[in-house]
Structures are given as structure tokens and as C-alpha cells.
PDB file of C-alpha atoms in Angstrom:
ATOM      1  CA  UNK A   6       0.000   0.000   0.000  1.00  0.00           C
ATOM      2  CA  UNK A   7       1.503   3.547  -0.609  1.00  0.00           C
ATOM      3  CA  UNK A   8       1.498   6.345   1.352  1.00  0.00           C
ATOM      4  CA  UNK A   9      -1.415   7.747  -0.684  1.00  0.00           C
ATOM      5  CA  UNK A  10      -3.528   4.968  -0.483  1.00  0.00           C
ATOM      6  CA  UNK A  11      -2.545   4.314   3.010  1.00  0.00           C
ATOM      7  CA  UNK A  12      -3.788   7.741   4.228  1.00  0.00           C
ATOM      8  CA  UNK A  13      -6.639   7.300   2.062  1.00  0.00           C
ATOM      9  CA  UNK A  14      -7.988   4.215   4.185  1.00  0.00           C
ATOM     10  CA  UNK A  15      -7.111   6.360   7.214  1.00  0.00           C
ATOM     11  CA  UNK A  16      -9.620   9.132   6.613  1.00  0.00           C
ATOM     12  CA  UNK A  17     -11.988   6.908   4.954  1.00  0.00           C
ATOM     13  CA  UNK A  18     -13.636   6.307   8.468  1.00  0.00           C
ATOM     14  CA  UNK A  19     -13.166   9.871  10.066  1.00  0.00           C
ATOM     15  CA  UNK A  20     -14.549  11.817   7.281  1.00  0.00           C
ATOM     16  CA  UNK A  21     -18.423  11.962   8.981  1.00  0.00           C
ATOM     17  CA  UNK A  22     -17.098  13.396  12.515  1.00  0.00           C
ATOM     18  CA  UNK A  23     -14.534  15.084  10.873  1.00  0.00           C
ATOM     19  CA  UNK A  24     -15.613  18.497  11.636  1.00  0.00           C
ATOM     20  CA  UNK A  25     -16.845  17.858  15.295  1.00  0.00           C
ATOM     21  CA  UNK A  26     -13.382  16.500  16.051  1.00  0.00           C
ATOM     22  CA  UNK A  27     -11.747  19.611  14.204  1.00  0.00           C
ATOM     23  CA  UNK A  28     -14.000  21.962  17.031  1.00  0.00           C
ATOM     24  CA  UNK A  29     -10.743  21.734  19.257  1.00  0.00           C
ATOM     25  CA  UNK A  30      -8.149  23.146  17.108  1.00  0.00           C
ATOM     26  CA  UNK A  31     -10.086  25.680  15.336  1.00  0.00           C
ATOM     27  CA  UNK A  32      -8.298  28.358  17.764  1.00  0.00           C
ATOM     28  CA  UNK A  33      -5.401  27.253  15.876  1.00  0.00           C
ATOM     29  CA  UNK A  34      -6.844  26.900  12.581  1.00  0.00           C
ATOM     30  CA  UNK A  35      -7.812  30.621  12.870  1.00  0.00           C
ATOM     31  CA  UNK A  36      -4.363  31.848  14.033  1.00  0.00           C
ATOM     32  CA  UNK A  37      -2.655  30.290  11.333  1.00  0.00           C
ATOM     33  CA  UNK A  38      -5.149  31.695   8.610  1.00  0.00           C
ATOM     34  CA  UNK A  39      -4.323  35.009  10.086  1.00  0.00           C
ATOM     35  CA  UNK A  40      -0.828  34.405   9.588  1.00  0.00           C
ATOM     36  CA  UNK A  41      -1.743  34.756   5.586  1.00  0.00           C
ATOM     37  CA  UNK A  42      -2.576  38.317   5.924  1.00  0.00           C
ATOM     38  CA  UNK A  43      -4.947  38.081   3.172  1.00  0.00           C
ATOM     39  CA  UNK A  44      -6.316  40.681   1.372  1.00  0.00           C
ATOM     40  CA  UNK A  45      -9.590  41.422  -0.853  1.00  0.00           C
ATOM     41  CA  UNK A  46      -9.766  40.251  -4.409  1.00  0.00           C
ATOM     42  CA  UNK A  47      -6.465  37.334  -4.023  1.00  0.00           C
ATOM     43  CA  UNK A  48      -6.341  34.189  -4.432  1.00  0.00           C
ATOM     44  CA  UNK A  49      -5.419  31.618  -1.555  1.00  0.00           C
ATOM     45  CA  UNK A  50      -4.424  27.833  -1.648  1.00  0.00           C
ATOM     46  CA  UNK A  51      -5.787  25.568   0.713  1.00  0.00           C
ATOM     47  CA  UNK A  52      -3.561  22.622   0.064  1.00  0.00           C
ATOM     48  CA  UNK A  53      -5.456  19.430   1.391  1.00  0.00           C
ATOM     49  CA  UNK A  54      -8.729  21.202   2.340  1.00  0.00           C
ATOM     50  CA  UNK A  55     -10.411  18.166   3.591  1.00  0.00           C
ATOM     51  CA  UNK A  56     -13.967  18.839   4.142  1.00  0.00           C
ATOM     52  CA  UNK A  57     -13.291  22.473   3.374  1.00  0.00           C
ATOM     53  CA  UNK A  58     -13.421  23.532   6.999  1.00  0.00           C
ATOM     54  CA  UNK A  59     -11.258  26.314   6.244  1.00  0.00           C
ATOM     55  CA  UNK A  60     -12.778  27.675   3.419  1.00  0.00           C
ATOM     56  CA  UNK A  61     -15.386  29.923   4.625  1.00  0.00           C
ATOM     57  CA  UNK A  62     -12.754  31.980   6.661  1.00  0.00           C
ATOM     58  CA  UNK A  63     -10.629  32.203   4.317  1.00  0.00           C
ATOM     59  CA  UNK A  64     -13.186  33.664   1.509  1.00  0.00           C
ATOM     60  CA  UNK A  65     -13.700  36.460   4.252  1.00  0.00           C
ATOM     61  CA  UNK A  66      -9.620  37.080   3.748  1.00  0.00           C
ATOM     62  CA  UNK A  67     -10.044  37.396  -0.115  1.00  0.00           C
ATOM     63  CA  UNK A  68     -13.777  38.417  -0.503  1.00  0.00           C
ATOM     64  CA  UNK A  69     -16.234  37.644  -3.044  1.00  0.00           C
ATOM     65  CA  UNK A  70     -13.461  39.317  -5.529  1.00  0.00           C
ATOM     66  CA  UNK A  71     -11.038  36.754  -4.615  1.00  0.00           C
ATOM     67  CA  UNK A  72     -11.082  33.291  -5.093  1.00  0.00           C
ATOM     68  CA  UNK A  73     -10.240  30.108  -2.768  1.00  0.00           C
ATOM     69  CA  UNK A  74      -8.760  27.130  -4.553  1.00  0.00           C
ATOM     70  CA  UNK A  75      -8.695  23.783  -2.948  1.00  0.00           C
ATOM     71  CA  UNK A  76      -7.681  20.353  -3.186  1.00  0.00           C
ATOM     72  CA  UNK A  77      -8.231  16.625  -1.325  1.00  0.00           C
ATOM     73  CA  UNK A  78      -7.160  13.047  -2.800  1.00  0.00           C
ATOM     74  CA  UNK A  79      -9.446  11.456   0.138  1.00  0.00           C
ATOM     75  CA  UNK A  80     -13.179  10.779  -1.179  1.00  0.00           C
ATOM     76  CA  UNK A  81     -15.073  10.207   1.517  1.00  0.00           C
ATOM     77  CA  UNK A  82     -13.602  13.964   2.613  1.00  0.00           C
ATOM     78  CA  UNK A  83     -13.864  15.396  -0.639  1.00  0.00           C
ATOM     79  CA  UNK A  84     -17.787  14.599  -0.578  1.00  0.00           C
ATOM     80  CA  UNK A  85     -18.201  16.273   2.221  1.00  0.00           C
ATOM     81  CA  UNK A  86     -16.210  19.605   1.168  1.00  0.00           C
ATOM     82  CA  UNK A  87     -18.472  19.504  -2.303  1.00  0.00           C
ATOM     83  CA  UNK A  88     -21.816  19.161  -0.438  1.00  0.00           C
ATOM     84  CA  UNK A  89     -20.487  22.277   2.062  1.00  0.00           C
ATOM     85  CA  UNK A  90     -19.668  24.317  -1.402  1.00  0.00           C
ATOM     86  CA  UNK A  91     -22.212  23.376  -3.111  1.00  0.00           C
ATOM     87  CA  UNK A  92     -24.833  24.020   0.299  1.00  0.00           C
ATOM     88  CA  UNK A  93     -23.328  27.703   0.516  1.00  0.00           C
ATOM     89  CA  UNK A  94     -23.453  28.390  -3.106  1.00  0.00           C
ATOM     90  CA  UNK A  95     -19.685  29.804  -3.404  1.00  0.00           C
ATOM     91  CA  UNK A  96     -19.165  30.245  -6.688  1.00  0.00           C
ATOM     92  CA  UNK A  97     -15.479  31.602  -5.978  1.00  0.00           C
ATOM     93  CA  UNK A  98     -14.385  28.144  -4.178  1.00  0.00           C
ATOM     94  CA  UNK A  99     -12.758  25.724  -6.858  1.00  0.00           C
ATOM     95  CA  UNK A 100     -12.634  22.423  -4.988  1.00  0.00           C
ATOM     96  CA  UNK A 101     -11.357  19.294  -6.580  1.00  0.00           C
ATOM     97  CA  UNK A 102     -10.631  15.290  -5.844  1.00  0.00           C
ATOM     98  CA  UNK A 103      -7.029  15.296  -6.879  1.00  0.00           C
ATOM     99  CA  UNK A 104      -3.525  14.385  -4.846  1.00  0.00           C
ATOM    100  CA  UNK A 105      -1.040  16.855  -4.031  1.00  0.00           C
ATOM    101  CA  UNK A 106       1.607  15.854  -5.769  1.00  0.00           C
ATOM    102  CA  UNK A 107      -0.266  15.349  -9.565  1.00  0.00           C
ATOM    103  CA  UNK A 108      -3.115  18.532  -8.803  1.00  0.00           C
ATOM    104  CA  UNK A 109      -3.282  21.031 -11.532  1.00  0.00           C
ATOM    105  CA  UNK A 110      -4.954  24.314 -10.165  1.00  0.00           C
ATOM    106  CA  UNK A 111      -6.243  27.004 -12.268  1.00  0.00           C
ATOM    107  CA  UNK A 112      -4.490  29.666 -11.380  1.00  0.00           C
ATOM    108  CA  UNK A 113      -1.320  30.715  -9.406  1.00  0.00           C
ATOM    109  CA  UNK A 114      -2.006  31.174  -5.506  1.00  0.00           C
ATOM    110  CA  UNK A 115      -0.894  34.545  -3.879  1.00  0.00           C
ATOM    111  CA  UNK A 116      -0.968  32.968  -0.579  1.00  0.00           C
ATOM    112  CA  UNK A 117      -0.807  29.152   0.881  1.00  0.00           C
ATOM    113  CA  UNK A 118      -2.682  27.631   3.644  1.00  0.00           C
ATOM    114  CA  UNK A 119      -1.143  23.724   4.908  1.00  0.00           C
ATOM    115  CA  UNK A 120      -3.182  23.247   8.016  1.00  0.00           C
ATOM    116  CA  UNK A 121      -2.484  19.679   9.618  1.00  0.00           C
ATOM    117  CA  UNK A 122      -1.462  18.128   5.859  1.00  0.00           C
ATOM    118  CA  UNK A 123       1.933  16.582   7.166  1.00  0.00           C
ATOM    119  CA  UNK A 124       1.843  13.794   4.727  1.00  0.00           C
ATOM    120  CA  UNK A 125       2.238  16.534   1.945  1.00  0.00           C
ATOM    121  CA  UNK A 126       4.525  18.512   3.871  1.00  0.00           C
ATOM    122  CA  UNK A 127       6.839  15.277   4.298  1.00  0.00           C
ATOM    123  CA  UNK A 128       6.470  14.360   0.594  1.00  0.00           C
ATOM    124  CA  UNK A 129       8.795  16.741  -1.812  1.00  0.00           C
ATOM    125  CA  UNK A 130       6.894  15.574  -4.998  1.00  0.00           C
ATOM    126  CA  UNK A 131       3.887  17.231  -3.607  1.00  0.00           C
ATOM    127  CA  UNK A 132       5.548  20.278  -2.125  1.00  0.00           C
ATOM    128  CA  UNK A 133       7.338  20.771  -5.049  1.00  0.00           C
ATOM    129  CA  UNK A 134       4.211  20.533  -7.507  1.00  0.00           C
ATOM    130  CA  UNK A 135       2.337  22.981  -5.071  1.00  0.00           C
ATOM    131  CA  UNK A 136       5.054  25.354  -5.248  1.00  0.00           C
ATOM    132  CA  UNK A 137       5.398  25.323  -9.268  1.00  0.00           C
ATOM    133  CA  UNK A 138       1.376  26.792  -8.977  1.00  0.00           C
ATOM    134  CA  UNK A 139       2.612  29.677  -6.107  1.00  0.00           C
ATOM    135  CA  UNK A 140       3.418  33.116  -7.158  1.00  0.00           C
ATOM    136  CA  UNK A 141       6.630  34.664  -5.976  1.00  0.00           C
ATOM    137  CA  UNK A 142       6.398  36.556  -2.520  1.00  0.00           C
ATOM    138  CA  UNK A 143       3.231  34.661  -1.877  1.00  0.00           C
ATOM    139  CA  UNK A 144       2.481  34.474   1.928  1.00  0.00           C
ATOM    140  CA  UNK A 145       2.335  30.662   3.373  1.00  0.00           C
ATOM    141  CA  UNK A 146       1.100  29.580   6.705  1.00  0.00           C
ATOM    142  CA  UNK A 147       1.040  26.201   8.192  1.00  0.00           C
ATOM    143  CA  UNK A 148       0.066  24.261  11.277  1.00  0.00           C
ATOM    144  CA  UNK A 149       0.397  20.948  12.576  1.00  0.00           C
ATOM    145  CA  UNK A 150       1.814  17.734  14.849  1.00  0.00           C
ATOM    146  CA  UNK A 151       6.012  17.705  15.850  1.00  0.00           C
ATOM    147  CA  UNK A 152       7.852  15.626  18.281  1.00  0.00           C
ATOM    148  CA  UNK A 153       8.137  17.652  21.562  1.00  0.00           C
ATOM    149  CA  UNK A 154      12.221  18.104  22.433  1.00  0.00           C
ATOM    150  CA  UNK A 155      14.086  15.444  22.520  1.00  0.00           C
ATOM    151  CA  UNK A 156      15.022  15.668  26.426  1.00  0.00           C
ATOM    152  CA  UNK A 157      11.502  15.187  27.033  1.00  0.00           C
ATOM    153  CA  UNK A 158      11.919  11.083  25.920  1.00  0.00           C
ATOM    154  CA  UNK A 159       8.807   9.361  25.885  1.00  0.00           C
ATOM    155  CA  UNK A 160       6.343  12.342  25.798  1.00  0.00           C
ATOM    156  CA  UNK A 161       7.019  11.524  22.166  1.00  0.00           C
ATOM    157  CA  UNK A 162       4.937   8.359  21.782  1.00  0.00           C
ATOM    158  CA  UNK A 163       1.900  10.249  22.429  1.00  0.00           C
ATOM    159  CA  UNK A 164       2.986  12.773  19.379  1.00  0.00           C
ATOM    160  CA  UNK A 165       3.331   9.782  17.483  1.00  0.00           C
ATOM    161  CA  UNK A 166       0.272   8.092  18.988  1.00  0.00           C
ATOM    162  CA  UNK A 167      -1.644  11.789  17.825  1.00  0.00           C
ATOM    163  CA  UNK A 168      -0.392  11.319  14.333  1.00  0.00           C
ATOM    164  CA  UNK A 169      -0.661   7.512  13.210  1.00  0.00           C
ATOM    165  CA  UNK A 170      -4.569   7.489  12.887  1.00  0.00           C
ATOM    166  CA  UNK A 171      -4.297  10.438  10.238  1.00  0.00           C
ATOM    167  CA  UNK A 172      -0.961   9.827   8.757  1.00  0.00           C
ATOM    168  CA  UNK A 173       1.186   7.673   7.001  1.00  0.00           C
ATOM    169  CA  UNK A 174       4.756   9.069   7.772  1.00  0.00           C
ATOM    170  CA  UNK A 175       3.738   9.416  11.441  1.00  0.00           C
ATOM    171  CA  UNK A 176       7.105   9.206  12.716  1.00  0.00           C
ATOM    172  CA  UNK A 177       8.521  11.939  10.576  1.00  0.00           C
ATOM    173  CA  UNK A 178       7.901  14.887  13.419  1.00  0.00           C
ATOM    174  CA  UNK A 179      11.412  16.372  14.090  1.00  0.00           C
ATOM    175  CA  UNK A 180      10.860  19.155  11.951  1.00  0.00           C
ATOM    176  CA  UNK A 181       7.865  18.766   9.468  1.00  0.00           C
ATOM    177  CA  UNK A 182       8.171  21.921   7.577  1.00  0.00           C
ATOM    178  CA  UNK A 183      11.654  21.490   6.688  1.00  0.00           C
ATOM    179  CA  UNK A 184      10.361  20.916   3.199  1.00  0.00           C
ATOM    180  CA  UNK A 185       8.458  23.952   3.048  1.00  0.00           C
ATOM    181  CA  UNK A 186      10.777  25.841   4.853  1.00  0.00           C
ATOM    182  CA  UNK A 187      13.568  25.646   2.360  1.00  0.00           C
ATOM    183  CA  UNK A 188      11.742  27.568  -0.216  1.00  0.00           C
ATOM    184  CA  UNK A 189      10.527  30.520   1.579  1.00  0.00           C
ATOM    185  CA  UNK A 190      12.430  33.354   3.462  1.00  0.00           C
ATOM    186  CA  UNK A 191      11.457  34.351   7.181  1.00  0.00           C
ATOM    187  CA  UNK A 192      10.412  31.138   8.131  1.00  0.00           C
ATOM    188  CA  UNK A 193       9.407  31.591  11.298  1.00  0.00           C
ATOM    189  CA  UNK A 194       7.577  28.772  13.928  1.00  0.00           C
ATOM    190  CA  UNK A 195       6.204  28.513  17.585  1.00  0.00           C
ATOM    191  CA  UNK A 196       4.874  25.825  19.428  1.00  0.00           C
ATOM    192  CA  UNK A 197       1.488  25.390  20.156  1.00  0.00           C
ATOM    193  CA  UNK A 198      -0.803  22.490  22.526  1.00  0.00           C
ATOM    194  CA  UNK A 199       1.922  22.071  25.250  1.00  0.00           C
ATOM    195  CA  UNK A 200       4.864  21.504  22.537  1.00  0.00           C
ATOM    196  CA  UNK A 201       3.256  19.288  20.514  1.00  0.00           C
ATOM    197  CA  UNK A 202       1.906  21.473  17.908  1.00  0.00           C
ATOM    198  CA  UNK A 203       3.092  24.412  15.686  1.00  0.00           C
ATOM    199  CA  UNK A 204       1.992  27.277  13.714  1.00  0.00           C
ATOM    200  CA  UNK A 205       4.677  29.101  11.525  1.00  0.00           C
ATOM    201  CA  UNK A 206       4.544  31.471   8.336  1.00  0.00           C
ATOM    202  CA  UNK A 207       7.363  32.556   5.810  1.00  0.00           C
ATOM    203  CA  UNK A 208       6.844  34.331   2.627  1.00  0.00           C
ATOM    204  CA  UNK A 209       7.620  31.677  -1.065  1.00  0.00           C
ATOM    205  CA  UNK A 210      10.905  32.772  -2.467  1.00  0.00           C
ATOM    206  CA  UNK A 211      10.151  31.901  -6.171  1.00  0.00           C
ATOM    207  CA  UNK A 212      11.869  28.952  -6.885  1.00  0.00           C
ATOM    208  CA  UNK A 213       9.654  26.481  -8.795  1.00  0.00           C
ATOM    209  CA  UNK A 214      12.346  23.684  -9.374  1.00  0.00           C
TER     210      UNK A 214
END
């Protein structure tokens, strides 16, 4: 099974209660939107939007000008993002069942949302294709699971025990923007939920190798 297919059959159960279970990080989903600074009449990437939990906050960022662009490879998620879409009647949201690493959007992002997608974030053939569809200077803002220190020993099972019901490359939690991070300038992080979380932000260099 591949990592695709593995995290597929992970989310294939959770995608029902998905939002009820989201109810306790939306504090953080909010500050990391934030982090995007968005602005009337852009257009913003939500890379694995899931059940598009994030997109109604972040169409107030870019207004009915703007436009919201986002992608999940997980059906059972997907269907529930279309039928929220669809429900609210936002013609500016472009929502489609692709993976991250093959996705073709329709138009280059000015800013980048990756809110709890570590399996892209760990996976350069989907940071990479993201990144060829990003405009230079574009803000990016992320959230998500790490490893707490290392002095703090077995603490760390639980981060992994967090991650493995979502994820396939659970154990991959030192530092799981280091992808990201090494195309953008002023990456900057802090830990959130005790050291077990972050939220950082950086602005894309321009490099779409």
C-alpha cells in the first residue's frame, strides 16, 4: 500500500465526525489563517482542504473578488467539502478530488494555507508541484503535529500516537516543515498544545524547481 492509499484508508472512516473533532483546534486553525494576511480580491491555496473547513474563513480574507482554490485526494472527505460548497453556493471556491503531488490548479495562488497536511509537507513531490502553482512573494502559513524536544523522551509516543490514525509518515515529526521551509524566506515557527503542535509562516521565495 503507498502512502497515498494508506492515508486514504485512514480518513476513509473519520470523514463523517470530521468536523466535530476539528472543534478543538479551530483556535489554531484561525491563528494560522491570520498568519496569511490576506487581502480582498487574491487568491489563496488551501492545500489538502479536507472537508473544506477552512474555506469559509478564508473567503472572508479574499472576498467575493477573490477566489479560494482547494484540493483533497481522500473521497469520503472530498464529498463532504463539495456538499459544504455546493450548500453555501460559493461560486469563488474551486474544490477538486485530486492528490497533491499530480493537482493542476487554475491559477497561481498569492498565498498558501497547509493546516495539519503533514503527509504533503513530508512528501517533496507534492511540495514541489504545489510550489510550481505559487506566485513569488506569496504568503504561506502552516500548522500541525512535531515531536516535543528530545530531552523530554517518551512524551514523544503520544505525538506519534496523535499522528498515526491520520498519517502515514507518522514518525517523521522532528521538523515537518523542513520541506516547506527551504523555499521561503522568514520562516518563522512557535509551538502550540503544550509543545506538541506548531503554527509558523514565511513568505515563497520563487523557486519552482
Amino acid at each position: 500500500m503507498t502512502d497515498n492509499e494508506l492515508s486514504i484508508e485512514r480518513y476513509r472512516s473519520k470523514a463523517a465526525g470530521y468536523d466535530e473533532s476539528a472543534e478543538f483546534t479551530m483556535p489554531l486553525r484561525r491563528r494560522t489563517i491570520a498568519l496569511l494576511k490576506l487581502q480582498p480580491g487574491q487568491t489563496v491555496l488551501d492545500v489538502g482542504a479536507g472537508t473544506g473547513l477552512s474555506y469559509a474563513l478564508l473567503r472572508q480574507g479574499v472576498g467575493e473578488q477573490g477566489q479560494v482554490l482547494g484540493f483533497e485526494q481522500s473521497p469520503e472527505m472530498f464529498a463532504v467539502g463539495q456538499q459544504r460548497v455546493e450548500k453555501e453556493g460559493w461560486a469563488n471556491v474551486w474544490h477538486a478530488h485530486q492528490p497533491a503531488e499530480t493537482v493542476v490548479m487554475p491559477g497561481l495562488a498569492d498565498a498558501v494555507l497547509f493546516n495539519y497536511t503533514h503527509d504533503i509537507c513530508r512528501t517533496p513531490e507534492a511540495v514541489a508541484n504545489i510550489f510550481r502553482q505559487v506566485k513569488p512573494g506569496a504568503r504561506v502559513a502552516m500548522a500541525g503535529i512535531k515531536f516535543f524536544p528530545w530531552w523530554t523522551g517518551p512524551l514523544n509516543l503520544l505525538a506519534w500516537l496523535k499522528n498515526r490514525p491520520y498519517n502515514a509518515k507518522a514518525a517523521d515529526l522532528w521538523s515537518p516543515w523542513s520541506l516547506v521551509a527551504e523555499r521561503c524566506d522568514g520562516f518563522e515557527w512557535q509551538s502550540t498544545q503544550w509543545g506538541m503542535g506548531y503554527i509558523a509562516s514565511a513568505t515563497y521565495r520563487g523557486d519552482r524547481s
